[in-house]
Each structure stands twice: as structure tokens, then as C-alpha cells.
PDB file of C-alpha atoms in Angstrom:
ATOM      1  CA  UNK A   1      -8.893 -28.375  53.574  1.00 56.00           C
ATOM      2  CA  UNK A   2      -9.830 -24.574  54.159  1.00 64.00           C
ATOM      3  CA  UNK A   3     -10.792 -23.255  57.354  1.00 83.00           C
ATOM      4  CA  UNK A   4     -13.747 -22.032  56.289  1.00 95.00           C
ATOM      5  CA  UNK A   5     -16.371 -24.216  54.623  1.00 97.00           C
ATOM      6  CA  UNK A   6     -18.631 -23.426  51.555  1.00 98.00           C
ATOM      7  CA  UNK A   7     -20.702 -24.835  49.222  1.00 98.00           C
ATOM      8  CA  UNK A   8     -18.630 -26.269  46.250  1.00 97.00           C
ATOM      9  CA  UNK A   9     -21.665 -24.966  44.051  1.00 98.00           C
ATOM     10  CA  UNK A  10     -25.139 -22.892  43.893  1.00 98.00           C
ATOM     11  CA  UNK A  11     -27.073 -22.622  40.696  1.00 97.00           C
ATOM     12  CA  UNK A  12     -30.012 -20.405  39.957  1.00 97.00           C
ATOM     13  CA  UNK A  13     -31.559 -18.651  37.105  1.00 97.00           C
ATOM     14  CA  UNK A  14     -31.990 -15.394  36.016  1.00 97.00           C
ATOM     15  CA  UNK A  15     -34.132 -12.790  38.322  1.00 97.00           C
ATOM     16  CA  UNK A  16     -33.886 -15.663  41.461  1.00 97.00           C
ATOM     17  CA  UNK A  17     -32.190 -15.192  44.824  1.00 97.00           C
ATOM     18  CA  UNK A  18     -29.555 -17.378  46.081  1.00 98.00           C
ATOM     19  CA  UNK A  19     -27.278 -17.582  49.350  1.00 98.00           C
ATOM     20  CA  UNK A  20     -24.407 -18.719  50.371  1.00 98.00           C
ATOM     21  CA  UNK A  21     -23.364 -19.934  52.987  1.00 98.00           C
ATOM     22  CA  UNK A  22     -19.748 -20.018  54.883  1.00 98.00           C
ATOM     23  CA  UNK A  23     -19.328 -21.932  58.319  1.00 97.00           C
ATOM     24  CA  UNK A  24     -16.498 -21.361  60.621  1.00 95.00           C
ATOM     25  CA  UNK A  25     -16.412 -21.478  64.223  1.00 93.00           C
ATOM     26  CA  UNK A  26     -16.096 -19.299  67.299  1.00 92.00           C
ATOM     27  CA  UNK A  27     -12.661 -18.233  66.596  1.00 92.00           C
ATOM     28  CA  UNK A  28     -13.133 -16.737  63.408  1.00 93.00           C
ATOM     29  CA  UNK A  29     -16.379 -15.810  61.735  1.00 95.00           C
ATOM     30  CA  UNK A  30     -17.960 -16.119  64.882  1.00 95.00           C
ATOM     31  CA  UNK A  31     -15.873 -14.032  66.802  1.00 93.00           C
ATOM     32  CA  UNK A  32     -15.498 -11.278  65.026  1.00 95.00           C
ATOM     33  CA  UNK A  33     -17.586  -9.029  62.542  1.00 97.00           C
ATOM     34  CA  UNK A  34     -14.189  -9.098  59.855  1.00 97.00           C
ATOM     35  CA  UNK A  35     -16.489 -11.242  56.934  1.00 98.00           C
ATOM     36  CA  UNK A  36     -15.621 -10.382  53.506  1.00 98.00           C
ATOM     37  CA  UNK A  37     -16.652 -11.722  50.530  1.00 98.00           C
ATOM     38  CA  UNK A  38     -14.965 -11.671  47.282  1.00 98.00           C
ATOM     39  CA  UNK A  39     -15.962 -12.486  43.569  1.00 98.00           C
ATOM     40  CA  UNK A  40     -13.730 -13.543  41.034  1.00 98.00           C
ATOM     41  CA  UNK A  41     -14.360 -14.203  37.211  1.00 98.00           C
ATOM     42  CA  UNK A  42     -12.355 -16.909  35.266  1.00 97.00           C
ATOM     43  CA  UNK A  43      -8.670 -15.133  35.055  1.00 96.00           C
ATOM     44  CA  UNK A  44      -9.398 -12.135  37.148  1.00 98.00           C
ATOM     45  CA  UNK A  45      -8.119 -11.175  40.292  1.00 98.00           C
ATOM     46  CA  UNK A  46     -11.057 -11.494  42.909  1.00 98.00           C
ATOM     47  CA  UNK A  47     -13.034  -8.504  43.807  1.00 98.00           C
ATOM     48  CA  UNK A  48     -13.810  -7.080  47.409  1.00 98.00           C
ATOM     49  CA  UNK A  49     -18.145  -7.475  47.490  1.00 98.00           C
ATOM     50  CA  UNK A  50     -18.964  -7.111  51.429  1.00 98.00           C
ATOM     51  CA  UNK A  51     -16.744  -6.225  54.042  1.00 98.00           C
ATOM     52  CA  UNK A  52     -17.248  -6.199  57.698  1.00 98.00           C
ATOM     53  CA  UNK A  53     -20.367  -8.894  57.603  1.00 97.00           C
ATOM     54  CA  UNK A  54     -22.561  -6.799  55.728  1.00 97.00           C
ATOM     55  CA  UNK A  55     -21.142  -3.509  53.919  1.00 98.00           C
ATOM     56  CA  UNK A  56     -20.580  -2.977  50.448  1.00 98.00           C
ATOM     57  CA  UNK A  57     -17.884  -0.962  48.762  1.00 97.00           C
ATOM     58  CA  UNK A  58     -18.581   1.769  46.885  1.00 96.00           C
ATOM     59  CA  UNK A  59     -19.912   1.221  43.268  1.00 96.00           C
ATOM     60  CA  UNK A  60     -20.748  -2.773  44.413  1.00 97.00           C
ATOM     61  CA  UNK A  61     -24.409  -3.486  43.252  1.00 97.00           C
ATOM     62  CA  UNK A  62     -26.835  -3.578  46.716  1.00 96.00           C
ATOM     63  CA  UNK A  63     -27.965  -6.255  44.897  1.00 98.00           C
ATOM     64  CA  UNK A  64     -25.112  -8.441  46.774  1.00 98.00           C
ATOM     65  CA  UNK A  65     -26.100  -8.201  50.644  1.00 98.00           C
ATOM     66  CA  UNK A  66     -24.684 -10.319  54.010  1.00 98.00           C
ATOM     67  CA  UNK A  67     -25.277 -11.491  57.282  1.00 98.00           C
ATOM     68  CA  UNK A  68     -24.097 -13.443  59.831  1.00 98.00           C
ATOM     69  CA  UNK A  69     -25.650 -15.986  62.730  1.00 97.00           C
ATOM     70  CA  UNK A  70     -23.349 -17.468  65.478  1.00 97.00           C
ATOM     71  CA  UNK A  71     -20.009 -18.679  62.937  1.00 96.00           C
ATOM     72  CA  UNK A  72     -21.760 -19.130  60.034  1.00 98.00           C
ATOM     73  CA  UNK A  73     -21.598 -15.926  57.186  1.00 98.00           C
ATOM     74  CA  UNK A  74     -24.058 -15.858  54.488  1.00 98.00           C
ATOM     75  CA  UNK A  75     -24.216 -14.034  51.046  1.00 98.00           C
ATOM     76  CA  UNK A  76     -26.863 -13.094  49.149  1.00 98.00           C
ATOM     77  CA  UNK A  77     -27.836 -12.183  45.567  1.00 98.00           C
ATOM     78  CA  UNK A  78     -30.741 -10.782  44.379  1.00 98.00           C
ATOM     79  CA  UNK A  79     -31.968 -10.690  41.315  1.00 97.00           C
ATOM     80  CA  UNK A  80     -29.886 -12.557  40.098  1.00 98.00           C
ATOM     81  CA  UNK A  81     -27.931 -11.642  36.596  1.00 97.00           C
ATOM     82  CA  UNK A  82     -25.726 -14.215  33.602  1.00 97.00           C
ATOM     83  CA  UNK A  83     -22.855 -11.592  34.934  1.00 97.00           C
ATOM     84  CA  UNK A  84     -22.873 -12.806  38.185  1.00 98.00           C
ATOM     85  CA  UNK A  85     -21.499 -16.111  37.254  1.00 98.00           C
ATOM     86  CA  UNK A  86     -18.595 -16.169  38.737  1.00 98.00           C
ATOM     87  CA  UNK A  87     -16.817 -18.180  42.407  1.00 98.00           C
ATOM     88  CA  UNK A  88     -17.134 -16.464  45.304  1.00 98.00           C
ATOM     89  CA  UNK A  89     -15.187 -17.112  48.381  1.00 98.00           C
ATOM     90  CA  UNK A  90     -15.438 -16.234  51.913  1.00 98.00           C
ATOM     91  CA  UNK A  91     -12.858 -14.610  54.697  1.00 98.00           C
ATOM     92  CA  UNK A  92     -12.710 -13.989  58.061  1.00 97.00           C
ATOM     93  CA  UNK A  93     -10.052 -12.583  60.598  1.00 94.00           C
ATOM     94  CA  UNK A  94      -9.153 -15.163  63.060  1.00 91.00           C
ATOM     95  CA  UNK A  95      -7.463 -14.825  66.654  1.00 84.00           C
ATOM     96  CA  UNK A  96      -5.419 -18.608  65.071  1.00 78.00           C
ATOM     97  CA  UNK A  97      -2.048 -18.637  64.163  1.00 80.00           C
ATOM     98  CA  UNK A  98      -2.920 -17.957  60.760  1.00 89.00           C
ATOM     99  CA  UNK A  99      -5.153 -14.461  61.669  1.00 91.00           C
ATOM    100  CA  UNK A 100      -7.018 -14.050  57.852  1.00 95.00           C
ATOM    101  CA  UNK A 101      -8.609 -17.762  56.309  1.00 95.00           C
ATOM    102  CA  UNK A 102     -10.610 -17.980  53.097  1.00 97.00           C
ATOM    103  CA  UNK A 103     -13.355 -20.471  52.302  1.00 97.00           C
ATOM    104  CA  UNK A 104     -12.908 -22.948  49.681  1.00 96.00           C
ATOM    105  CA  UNK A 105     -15.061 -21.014  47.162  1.00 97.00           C
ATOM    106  CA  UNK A 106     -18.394 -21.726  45.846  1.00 98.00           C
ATOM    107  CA  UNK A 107     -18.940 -21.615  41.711  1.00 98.00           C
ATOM    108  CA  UNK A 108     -22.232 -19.994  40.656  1.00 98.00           C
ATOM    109  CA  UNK A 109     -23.864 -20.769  37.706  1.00 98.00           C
ATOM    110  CA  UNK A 110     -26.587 -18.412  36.081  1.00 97.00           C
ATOM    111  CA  UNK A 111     -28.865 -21.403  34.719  1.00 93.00           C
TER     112      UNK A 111
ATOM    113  CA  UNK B   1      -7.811   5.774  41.110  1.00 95.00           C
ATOM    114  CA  UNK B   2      -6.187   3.229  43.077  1.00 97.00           C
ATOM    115  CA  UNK B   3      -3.985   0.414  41.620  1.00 98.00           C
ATOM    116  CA  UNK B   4      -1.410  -1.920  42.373  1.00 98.00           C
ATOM    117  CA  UNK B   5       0.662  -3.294  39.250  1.00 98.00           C
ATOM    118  CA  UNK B   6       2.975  -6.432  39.757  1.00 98.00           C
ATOM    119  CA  UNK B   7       5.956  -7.475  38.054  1.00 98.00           C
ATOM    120  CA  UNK B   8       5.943 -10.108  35.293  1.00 97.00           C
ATOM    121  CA  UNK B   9       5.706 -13.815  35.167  1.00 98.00           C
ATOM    122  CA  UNK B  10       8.002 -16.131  36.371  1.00 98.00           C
ATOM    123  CA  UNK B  11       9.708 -19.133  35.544  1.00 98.00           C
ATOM    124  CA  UNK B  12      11.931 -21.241  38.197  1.00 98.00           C
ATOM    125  CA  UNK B  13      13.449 -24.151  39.365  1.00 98.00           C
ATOM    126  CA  UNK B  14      12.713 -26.456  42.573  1.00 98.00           C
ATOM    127  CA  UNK B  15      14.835 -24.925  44.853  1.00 98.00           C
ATOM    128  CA  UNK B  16      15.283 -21.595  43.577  1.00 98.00           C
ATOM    129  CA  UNK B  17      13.558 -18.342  45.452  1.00 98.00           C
ATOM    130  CA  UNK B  18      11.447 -15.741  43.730  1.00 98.00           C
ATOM    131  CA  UNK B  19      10.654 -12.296  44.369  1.00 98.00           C
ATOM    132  CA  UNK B  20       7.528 -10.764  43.041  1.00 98.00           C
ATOM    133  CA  UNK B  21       6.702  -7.045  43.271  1.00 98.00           C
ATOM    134  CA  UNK B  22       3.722  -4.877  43.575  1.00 98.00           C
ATOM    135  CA  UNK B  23       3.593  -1.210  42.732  1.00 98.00           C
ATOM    136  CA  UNK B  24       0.892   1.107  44.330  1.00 98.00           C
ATOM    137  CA  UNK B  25      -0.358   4.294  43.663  1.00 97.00           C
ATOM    138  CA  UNK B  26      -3.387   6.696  43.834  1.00 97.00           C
ATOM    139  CA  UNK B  27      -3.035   6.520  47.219  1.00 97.00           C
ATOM    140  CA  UNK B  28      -1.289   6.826  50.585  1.00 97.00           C
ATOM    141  CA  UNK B  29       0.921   4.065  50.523  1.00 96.00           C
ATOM    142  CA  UNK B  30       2.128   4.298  54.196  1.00 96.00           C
ATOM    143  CA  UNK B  31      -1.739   4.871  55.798  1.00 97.00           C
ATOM    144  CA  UNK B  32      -2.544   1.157  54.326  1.00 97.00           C
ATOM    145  CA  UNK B  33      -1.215  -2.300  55.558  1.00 97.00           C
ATOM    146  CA  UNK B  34      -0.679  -4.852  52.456  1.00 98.00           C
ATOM    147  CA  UNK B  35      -1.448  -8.977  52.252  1.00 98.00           C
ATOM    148  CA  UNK B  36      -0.304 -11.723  49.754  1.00 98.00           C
ATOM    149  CA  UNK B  37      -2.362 -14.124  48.468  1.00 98.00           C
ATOM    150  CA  UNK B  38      -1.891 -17.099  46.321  1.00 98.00           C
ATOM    151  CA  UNK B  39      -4.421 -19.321  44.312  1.00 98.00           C
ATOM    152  CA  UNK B  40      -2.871 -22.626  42.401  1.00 98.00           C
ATOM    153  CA  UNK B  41      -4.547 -23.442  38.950  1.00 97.00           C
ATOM    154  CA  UNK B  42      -8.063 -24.618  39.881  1.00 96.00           C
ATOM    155  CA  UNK B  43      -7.893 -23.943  43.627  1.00 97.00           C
ATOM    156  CA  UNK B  44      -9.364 -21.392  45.843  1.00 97.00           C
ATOM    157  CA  UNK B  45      -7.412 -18.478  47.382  1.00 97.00           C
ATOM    158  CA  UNK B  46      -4.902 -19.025  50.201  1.00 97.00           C
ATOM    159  CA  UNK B  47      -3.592 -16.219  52.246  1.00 97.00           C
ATOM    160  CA  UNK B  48       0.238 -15.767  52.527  1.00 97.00           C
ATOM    161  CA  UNK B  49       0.661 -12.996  54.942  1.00 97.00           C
ATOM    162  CA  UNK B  50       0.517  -9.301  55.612  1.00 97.00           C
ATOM    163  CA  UNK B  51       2.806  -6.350  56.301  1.00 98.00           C
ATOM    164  CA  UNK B  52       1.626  -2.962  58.418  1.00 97.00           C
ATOM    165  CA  UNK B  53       2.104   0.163  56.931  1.00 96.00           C
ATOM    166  CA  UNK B  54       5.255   1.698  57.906  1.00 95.00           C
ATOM    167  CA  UNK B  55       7.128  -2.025  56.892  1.00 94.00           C
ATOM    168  CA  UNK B  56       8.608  -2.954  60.093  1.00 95.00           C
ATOM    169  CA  UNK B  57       5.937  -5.804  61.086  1.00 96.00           C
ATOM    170  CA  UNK B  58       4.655  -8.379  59.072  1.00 97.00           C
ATOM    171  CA  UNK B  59       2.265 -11.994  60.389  1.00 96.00           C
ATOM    172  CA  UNK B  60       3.005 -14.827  57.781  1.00 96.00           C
ATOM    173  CA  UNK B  61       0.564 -17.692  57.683  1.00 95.00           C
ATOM    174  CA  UNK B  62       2.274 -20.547  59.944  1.00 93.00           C
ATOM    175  CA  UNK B  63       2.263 -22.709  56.392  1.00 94.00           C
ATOM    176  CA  UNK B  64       5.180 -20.231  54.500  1.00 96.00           C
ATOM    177  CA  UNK B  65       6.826 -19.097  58.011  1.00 94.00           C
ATOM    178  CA  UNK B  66      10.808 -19.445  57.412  1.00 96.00           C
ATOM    179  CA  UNK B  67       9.921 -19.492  53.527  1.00 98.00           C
ATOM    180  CA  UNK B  68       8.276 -16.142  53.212  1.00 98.00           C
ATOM    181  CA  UNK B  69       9.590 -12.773  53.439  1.00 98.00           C
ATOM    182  CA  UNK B  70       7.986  -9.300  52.972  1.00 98.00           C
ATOM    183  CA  UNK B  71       9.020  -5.963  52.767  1.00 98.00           C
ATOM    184  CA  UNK B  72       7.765  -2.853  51.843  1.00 97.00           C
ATOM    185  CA  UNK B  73      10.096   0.408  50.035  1.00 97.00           C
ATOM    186  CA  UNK B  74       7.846   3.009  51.103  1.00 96.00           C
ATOM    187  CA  UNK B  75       9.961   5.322  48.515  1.00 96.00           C
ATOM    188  CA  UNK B  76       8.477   3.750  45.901  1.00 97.00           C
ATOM    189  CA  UNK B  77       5.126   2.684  47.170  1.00 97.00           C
ATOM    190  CA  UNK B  78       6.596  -0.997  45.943  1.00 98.00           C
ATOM    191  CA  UNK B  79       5.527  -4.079  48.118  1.00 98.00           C
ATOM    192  CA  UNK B  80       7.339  -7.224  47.682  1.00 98.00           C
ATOM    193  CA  UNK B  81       6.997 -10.760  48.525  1.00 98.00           C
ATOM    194  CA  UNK B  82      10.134 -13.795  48.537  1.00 98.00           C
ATOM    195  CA  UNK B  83       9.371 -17.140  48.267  1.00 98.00           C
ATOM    196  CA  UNK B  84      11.980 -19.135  49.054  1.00 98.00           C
ATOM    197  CA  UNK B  85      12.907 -23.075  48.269  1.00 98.00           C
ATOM    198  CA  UNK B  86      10.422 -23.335  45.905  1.00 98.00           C
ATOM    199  CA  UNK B  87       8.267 -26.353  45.061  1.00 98.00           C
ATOM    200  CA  UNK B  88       6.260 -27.748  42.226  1.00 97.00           C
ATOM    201  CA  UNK B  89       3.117 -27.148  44.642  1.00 97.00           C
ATOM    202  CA  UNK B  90       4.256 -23.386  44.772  1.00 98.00           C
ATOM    203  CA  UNK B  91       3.200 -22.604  41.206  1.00 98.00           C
ATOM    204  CA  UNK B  92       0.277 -20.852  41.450  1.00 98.00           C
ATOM    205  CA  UNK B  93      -0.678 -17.126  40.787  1.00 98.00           C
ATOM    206  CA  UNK B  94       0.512 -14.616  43.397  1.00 98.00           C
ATOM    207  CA  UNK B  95      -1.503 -11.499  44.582  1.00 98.00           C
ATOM    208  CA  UNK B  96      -1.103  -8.562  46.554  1.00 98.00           C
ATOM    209  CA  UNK B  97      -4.245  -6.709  48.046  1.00 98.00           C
ATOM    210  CA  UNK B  98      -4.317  -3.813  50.115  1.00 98.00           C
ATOM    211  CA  UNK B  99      -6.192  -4.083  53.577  1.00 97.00           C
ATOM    212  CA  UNK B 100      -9.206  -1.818  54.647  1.00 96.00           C
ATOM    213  CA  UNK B 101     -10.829  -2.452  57.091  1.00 96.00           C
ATOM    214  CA  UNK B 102      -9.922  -6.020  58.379  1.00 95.00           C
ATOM    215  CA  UNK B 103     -10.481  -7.014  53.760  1.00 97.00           C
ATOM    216  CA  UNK B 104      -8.995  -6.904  50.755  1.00 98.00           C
ATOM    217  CA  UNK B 105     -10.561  -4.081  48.972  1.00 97.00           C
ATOM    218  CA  UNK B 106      -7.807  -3.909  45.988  1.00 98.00           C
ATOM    219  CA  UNK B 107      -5.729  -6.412  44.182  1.00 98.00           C
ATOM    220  CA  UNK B 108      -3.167  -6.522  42.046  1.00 98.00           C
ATOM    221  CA  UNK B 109      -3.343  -8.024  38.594  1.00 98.00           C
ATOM    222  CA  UNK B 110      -1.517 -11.033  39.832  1.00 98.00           C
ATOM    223  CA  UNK B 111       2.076 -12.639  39.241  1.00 98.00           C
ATOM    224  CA  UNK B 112       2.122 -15.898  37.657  1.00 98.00           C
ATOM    225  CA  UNK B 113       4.886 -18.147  39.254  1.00 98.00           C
ATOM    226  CA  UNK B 114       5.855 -21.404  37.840  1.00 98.00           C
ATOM    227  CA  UNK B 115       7.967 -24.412  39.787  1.00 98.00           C
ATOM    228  CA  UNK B 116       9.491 -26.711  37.373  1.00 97.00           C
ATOM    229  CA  UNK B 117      12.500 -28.559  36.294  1.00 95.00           C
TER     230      UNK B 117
END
């Protein structure tokens, strides 16, 4: 069971908007502004997408924006394109034992 | 550009330790800390630990303390990461990432490790 909790799956189609969502708690997403988000297409390594809650490395589409309320992190995707098929998984810095925790990942399909 | 290249596949026996290592350049090596990361066919990603910059510090994940050890050359710019007493359940593919700000904004190409008699 990962500390962090995401939908298993979001589906949308082409030109559509979808978010997800990732749900921790006080000691983790909601305690700190350390959200990343990461995409990673079948036998890749993942990619860095947001960092920080809401900033996006250089060369990442603005297309892919975030946001947090109280210790749940959301991602968003605009316009959505057949290349963004792909999981995506959550992380947070946490003040537990274990101080970085991903989300179970969330598969999107580009209907 | 910046890139971190890992050694090659690996093949071992319940019991047995592995080391896997992770070569970075384009960069200052020593002005970065560095995590592991793990994913097991099919599963999501599962962080292993990280070492600070300079090598002499490192915060394992309570699930691989006393199995786990990291170190850093900072000669060679070459992480590495020991798995010891290995498992079936540890085959999985390995990563290294290096940390900016609090994420993982680079990641290796990824080690496969497999457990098996």
C-alpha cells in the first residue's frame, strides 16, 4: 500500500482536460510544498513534470500544471494529446521515517 | 547536458548482494544530493534512499535499512547502491535520480536486477 493515494486510472480524449488527484495527509503533502510529479512511458525511466506543488522544469509543456489544497496534490493536463498516455505518479517529502513517498500511480489513457 | 548512465543488468541468487552503479556527468557532481529508486515489473515506484552531496550522510527508507548501502566516489562522479540478501521480491528495475529541489529532476536509464534460483 503506498503512502500516497491516486487514482488507479483517468481516461480522456484528445483536446479534454483531466486531473489528478494524490491524497496524503498532514505529514507529507500537506505539510510541505515538496509535490512532484513524474511521467513515465512503458520502459522509460519516469520524467520530473512539476516540482515544488506547481513549477515546471524547463522544456516541460505548461500544458501540465499543479496545485495543492490541505494534503491533497492535484495535476492537471490540458489539452490533452495521444502522447500523453503514459502513468503518472505522485511524491512528496515527508517529516516520517521514510522522508520521500510516491503514490501508487495513475495510468492515463488518450481515448 | 546532464546524464547519469548505470551499469548493466543483473542476474543473482537469493541470498547473494548486488551492487549497481550510476555515472554522472554534465554537471557538478558534489553541489547535488542523489536517491535510489526501485519499481518491480508492473508496480509503481518505491523510493530506496538518498545520499548528500559530499557522501558522508545518507537516509534509507526504514523498509531496506540494514540491507541497503550507498556511497558516492566523488572522483568519478559514480554513485552506487548495495543490496544485500537478496529476495525474489527484490527483482525489479533500479534507478538513480539526482535531487533538486526536494525532486527527482534526472534519472538514470535504470539497472535491471533479477532474484532467482
Amino acid at each position: 500500500q503506498s503512502a500516497l493515494t491516486q487514482p488507479a486510472s483517468v481516461s480522456g480524449s484528445p483536446g479534454q482536460s483531466i486531473t489528478i488527484s494524490c491524497t496524503g495527509t498532514s505529514s507529507d503533502v500537506g505539510g510541505y510544498n515538496y509535490v512532484s510529479w513524474y511521467q513515465q512511458h512503458p520502459g522509460k525511466a519516469p520524467k520530473l513534470i512539476i516540482y515544488e506543488v506547481n513549477d515546471r522544469p524547463s522544456g516541460v509543456s505548461n500544458r501540465f500544471s499543479g496545485s495543492k489544497s490541505g494534503n491533497t496534490a492535484s495535476l492537471t493536463i490540458s489539452g490533452l494529446q495521444a502522447e500523453d498516455e503514459a502513468d503518472y505518479y505522485c511524491s512528496s517529502y515527508t517529516v516520517s521515517g521514510t522522508p520521500w513517498v510516491f503514490g501508487g500511480g495513475t495510468k492515463l489513457t488518450v481515448l | 547536458q546532464v546524464q547519469l548512465v548505470q551499469s548493466g543488468a543483473e542476474v543473482k541468487k537469493p541470498g547473494a548482494s548486488v551492487k549497481v552503479s550510476c555515472r554522472a556527468s554534465g554537471y557538478t557532481f558534489t553541489s547535488h544530493y542523489a536517491h535510489w529508486v526501485r519499481q518491480a515489473p508492473g508496480q509503481g515506484l518505491e523510493w530506496m534512499g538518498i545520499i548528500n552531496p559530499s557522501g558522508d550522510s545518507t537516509t534509507y527508507a526504514q523498509k531496506f535499512q540494514g540491507r541497503v548501502t550507498m556511497t558516492r566516489d566523488t572522483s568519478t562522479s559514480t554513485d552506487y547502491m548495495e543490496l544485500s540478501s537478496l529476495r525474489s521480491d527484490d527483482t525489479a528495475v533500479y534507478y538513480c535520480a539526482r535531487d533538486y529541489r526536494h525532486a527527482l529532476d534526472f534519472w538514470g536509464q535504470g539497472t535491471m536486477v533479477t532474484v532467482s534460483s
